[in-house]
mmCIF file of C-alpha atoms in Angstrom:
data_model
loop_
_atom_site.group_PDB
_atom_site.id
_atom_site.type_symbol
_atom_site.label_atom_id
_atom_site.label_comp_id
_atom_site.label_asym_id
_atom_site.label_seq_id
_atom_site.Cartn_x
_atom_site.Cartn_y
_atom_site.Cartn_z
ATOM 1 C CA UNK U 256 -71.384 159.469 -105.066
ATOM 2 C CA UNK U 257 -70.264 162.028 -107.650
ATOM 3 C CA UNK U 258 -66.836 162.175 -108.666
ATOM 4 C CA UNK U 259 -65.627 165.231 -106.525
ATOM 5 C CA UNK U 260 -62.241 165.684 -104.648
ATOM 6 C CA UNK U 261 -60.540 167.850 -102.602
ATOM 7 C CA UNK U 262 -56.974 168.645 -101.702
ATOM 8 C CA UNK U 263 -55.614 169.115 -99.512
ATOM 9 C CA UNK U 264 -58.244 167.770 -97.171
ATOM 10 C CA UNK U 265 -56.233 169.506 -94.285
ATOM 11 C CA UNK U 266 -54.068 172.187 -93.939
ATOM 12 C CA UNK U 267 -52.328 174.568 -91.036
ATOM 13 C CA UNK U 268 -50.581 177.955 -92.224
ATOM 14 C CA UNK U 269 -49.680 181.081 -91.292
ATOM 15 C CA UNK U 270 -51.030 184.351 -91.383
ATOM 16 C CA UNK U 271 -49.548 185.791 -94.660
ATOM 17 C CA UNK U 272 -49.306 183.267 -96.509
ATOM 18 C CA UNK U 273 -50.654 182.166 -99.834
ATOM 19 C CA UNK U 274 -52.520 179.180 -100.377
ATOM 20 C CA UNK U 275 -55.008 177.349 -103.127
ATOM 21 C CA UNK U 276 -57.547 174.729 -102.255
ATOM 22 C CA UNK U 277 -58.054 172.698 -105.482
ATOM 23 C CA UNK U 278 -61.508 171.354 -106.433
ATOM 24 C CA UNK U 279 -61.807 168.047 -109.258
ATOM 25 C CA UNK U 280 -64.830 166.099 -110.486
ATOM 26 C CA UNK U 281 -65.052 163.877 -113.214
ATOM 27 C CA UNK U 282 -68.749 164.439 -113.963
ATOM 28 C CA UNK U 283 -67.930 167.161 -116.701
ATOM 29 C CA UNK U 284 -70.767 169.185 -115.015
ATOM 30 C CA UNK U 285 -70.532 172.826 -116.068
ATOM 31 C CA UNK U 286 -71.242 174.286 -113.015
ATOM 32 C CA UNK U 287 -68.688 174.253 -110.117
ATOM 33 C CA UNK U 288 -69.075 176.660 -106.357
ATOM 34 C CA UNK U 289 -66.564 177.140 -103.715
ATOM 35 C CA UNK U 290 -68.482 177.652 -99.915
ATOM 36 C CA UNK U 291 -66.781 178.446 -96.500
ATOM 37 C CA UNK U 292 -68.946 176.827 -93.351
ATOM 38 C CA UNK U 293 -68.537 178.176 -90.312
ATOM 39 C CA UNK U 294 -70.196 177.941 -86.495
ATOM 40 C CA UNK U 295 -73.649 179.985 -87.049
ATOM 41 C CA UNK U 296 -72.990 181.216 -90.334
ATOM 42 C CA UNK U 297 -74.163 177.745 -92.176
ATOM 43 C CA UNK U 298 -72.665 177.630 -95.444
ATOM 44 C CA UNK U 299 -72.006 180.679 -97.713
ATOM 45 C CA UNK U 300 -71.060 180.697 -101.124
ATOM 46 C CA UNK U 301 -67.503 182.484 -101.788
ATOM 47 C CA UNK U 302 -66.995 182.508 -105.816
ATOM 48 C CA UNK U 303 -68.686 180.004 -108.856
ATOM 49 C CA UNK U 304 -68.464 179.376 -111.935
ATOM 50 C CA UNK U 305 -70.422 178.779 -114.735
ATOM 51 C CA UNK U 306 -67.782 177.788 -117.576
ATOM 52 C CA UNK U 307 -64.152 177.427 -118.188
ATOM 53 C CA UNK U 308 -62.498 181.155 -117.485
ATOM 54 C CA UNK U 309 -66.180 182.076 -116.340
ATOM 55 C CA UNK U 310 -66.208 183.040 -112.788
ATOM 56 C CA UNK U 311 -68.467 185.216 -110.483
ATOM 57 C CA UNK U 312 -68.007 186.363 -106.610
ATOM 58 C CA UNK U 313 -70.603 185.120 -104.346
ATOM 59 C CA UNK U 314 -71.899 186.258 -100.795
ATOM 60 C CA UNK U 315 -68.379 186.492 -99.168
ATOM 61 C CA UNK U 316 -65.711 186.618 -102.164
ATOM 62 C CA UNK U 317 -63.134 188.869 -100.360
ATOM 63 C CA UNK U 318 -59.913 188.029 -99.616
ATOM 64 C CA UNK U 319 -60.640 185.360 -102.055
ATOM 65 C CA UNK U 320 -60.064 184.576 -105.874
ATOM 66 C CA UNK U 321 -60.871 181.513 -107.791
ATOM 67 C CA UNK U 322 -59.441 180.259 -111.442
ATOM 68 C CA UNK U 323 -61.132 177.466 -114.274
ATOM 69 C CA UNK U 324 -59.032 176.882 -116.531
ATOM 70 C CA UNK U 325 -60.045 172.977 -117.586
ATOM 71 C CA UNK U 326 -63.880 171.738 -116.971
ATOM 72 C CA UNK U 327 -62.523 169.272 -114.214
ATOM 73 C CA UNK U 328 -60.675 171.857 -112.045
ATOM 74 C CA UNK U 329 -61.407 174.766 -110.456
ATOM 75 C CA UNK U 330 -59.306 176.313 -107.620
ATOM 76 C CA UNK U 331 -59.834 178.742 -104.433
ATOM 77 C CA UNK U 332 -56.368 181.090 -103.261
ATOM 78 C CA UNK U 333 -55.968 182.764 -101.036
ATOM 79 C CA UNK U 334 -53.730 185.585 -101.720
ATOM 80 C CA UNK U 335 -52.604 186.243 -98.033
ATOM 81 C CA UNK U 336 -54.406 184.116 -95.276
ATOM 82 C CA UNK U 337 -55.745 185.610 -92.304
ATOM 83 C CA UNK U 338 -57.563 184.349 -89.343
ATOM 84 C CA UNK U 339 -60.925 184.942 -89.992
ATOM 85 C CA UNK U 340 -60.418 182.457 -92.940
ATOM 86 C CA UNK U 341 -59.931 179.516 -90.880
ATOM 87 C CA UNK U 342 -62.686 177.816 -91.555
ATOM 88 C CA UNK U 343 -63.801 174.301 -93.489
ATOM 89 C CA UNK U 344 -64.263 174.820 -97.581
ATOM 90 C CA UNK U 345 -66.815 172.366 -99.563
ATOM 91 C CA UNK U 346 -66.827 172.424 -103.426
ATOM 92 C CA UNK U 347 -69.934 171.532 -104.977
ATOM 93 C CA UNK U 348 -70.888 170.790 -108.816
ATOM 94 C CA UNK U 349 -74.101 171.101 -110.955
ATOM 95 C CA UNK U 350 -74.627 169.946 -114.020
ATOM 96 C CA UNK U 351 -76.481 172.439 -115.539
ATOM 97 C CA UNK U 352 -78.653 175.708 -115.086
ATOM 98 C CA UNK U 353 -81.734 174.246 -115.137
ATOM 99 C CA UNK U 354 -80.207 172.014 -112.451
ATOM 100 C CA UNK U 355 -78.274 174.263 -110.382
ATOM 101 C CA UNK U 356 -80.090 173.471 -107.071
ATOM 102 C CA UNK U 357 -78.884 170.094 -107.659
ATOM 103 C CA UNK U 358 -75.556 170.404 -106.114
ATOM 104 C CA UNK U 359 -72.886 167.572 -105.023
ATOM 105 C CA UNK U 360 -71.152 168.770 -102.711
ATOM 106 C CA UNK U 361 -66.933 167.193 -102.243
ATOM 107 C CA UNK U 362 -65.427 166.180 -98.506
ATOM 108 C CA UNK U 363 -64.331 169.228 -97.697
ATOM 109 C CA UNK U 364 -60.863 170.667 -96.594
ATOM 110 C CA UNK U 365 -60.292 172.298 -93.264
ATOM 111 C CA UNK U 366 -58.156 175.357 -93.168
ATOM 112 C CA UNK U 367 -56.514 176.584 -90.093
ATOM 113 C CA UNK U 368 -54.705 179.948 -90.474
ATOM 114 C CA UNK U 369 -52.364 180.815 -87.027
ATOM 115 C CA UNK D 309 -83.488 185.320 -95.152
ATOM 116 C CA UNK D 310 -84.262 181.333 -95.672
ATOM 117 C CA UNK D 311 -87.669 180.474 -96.781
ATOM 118 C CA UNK D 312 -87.914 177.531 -94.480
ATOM 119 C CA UNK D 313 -88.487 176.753 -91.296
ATOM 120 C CA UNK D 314 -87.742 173.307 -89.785
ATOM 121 C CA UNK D 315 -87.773 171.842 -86.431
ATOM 122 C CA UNK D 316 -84.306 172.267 -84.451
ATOM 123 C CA UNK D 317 -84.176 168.643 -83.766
ATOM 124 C CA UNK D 318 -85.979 165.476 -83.886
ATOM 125 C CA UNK D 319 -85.277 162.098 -82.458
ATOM 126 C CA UNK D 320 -86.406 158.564 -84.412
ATOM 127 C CA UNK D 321 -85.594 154.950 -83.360
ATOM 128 C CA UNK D 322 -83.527 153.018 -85.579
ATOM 129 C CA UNK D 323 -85.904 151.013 -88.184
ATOM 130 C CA UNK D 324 -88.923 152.926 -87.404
ATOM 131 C CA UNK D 325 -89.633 155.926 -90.344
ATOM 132 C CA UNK D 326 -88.284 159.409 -89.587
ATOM 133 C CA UNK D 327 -90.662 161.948 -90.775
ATOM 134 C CA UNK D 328 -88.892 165.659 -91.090
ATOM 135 C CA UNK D 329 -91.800 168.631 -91.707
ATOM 136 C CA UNK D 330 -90.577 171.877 -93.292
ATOM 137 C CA UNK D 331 -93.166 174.933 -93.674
ATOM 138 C CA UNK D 332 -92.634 177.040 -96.373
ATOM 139 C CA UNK D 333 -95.228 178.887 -96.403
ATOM 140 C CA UNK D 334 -93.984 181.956 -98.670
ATOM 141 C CA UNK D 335 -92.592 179.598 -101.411
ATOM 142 C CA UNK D 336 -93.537 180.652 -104.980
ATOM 143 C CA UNK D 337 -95.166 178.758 -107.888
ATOM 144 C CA UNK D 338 -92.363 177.961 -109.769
ATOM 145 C CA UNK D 339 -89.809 177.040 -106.531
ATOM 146 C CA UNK D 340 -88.780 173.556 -106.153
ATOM 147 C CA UNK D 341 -88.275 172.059 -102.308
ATOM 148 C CA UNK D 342 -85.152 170.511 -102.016
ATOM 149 C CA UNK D 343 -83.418 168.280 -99.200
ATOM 150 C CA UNK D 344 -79.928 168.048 -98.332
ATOM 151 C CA UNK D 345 -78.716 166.195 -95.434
ATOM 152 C CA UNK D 346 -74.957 166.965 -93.964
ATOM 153 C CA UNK D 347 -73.431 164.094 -91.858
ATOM 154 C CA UNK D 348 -71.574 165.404 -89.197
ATOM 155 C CA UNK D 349 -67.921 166.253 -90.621
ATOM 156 C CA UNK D 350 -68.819 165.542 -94.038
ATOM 157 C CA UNK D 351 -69.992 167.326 -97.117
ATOM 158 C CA UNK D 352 -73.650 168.202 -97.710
ATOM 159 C CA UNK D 353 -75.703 165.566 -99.599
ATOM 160 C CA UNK D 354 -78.407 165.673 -101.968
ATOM 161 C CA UNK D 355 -81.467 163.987 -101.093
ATOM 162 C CA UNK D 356 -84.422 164.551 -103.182
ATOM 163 C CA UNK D 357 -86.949 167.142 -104.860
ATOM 164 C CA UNK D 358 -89.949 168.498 -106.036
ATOM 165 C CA UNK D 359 -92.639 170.806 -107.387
ATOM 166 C CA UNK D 360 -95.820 169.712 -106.149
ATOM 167 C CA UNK D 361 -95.993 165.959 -107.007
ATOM 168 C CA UNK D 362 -95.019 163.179 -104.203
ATOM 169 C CA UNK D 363 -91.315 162.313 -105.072
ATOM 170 C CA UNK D 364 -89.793 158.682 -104.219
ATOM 171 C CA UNK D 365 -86.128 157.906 -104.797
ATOM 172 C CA UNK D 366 -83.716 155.572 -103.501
ATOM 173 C CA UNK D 367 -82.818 157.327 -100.404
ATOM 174 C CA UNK D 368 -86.236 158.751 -99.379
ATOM 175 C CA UNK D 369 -89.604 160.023 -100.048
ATOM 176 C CA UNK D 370 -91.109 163.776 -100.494
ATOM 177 C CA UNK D 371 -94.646 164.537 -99.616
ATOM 178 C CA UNK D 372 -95.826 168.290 -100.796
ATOM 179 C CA UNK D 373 -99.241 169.457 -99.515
ATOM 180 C CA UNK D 374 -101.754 170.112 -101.881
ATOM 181 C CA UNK D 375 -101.328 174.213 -101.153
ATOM 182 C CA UNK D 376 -97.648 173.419 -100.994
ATOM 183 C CA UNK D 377 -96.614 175.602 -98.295
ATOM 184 C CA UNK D 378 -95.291 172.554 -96.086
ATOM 185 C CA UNK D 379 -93.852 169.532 -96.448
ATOM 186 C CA UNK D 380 -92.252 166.303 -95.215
ATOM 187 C CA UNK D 381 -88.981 164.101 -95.779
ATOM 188 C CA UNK D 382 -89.249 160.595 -94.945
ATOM 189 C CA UNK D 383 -86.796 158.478 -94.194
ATOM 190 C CA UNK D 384 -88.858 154.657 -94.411
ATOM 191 C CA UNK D 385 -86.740 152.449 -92.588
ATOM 192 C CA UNK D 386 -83.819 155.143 -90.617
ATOM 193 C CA UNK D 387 -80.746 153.549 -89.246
ATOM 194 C CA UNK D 388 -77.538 154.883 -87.228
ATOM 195 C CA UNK D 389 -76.205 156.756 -90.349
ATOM 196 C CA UNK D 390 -79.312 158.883 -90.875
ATOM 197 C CA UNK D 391 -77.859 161.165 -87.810
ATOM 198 C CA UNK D 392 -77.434 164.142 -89.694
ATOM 199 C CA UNK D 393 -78.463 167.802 -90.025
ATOM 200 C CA UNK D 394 -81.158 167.789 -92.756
ATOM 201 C CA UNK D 395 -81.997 170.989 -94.756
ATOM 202 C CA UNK D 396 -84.950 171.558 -96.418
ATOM 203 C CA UNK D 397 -83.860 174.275 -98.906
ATOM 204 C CA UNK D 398 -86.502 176.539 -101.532
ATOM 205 C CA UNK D 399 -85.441 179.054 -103.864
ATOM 206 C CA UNK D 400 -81.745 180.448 -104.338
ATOM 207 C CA UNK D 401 -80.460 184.326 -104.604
ATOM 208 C CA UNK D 402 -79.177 186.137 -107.271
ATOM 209 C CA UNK D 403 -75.752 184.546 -107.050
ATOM 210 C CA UNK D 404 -76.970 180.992 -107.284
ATOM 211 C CA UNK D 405 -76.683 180.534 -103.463
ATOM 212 C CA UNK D 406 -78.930 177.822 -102.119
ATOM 213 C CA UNK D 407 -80.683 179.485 -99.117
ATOM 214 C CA UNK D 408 -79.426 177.255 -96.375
ATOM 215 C CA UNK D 409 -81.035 177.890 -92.728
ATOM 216 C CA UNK D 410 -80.569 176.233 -89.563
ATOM 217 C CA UNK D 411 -81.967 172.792 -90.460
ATOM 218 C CA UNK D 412 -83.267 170.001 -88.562
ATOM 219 C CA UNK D 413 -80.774 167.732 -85.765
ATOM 220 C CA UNK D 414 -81.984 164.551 -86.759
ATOM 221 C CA UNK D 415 -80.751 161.491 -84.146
ATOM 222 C CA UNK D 416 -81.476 158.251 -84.486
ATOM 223 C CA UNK D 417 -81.203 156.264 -81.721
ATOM 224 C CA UNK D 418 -80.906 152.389 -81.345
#
C-alpha cells in the first residue's frame, strides 16, 4: 500500500469552528488531491495540487482552502465548519502527470459538523 | 457526466472468477480504462489499466475489446474481501477529476 495517512481519522465539531484535516505520504509523489464522498454524490474533488505552494480548486472548493508547504504534506481547513460539510474526506497521491489517473487514495477521515 | 456504464451489482461465489463488464462506448483514442475498487469504509484502491492491450497484474486482469468500447475486470480466484464497489473509470475533466459514476456492488458470497 502507498505510504498515505490521515489525521485525524475522526472528528466531531461544531458549527463555526475551524478545523484542518492533514494529508502525509512518503512516496515523494508530486501530485496530491483532497475529495469529500458523500451518499449519491460519489466522490468529488475539493482542491489539488501539483507542487509545493501550487494549488488549484476543484469541483466543490468552497468553504474550503488547502496549503503545501513540504512535498509530504498537504492540508484541507476549514475556515468555519458548517453542516453540509459533514461528510468523509480521502486524500489521494499521483506521482506524476503522465500518471495522474493513477491515484492512491489514504483511509479517510470522517467529519461530523453539529 | 461519467463515460461508463457498469452493472449496479453482481454476485460471484467465493473461488470461482468474478467477471465485471464496463461499456464505454464514447471513450476516445487516447483514454486509458482504469479500475478502482472501494471496500466498504475504506479508501478507493487502484486496480489496474489500459489502452487497448490485455493487462495482467497481481490483483487482476483487464480484457479491452478489439473496438474498445467495452470491457471486463476479472477477478481469477475472488474471495470474501473482493466485496467492494468497483469503478471502472475513463477520462478525467479539466481539473484532474477522475470521472467516478455509480460503479458496480460486487458480493461475493461463500
Amino acid at each position: 500500500d502507498a505510504g498515505i495517512t490521515q489525521s485525524p481519522r475522526h472528528k466531531v465539531t461544531e458549527t463555526g469552528t475551524p478545523v484542518t484535516l492533514r494529508c502525509h505520504q512518503t512516496e515523494n509523489h508530486r501530485y496530491m488531491y483532497w475529495y469529500r464522498q458523500d451518499p449519491g454524490h460519489g466522490l468529488r474533488l475539493i482542491h489539488y495540487s501539483y507542487g509545493v505552494k501550487d494549488t488549484d480548486k476543484g469541483e466543490v472548493s468552497d468553504g474550503y482552502s488547502v496549503s503545501r508547504s513540504k512535498t509530504e504534506d498537504f492540508l484541507l481547513t476549514l475556515e468555519s465548519a458548517t453542516s453540509s460539510q459533514t461528510s468523509v474526506y480521502f486524500c489521494a497521491i499521483s506521482e506524476s502527470l503522465a500518471s495522474k489517473e493513477t491515484q492512491y487514495f489514504g483511509p479517510g477521515t470522517r467529519l461530523l459538523v453539529l | 457526466d461519467a463515460k461508463t456504464t457498469q452493472p449496479t451489482s453482481m454476485d460471484c461465489a467465493e473461488g470461482r472468477a468474478a467477471n465485471l463488464p464496463c461499456n464505454h462506448s464514447t471513450i476516445s483514442g487516447n483514454e486509458y480504462v482504469y479500475w478502482y475498487r472501494q471496500i466498504h469504509s475504506q479508501g478507493p484502491q487502484y486496480i489496474i489499466h489500459g489502452l487497448k492491450n490485455n493487462e495482467t497484474n497481481e490483483m487482476a486482469s483487464l480484457i479491452i475489446t478489439e473496438d474498445r468500447k467495452s470491457s471486463t475486470l476479472i477477478l481469477p480466484h475472488a474471495t470474501l474481501r473482493d466485496t467492494a464497489v468497483y469503478y471502472c473509470i475513463v477520462g478525467m475533466d479539466s481539473n484532474y477529476q477522475l470521472i467516478w459514476g455509480a460503479g458496480t456492488k460486487l458480493i461475493i458470497k461463500p
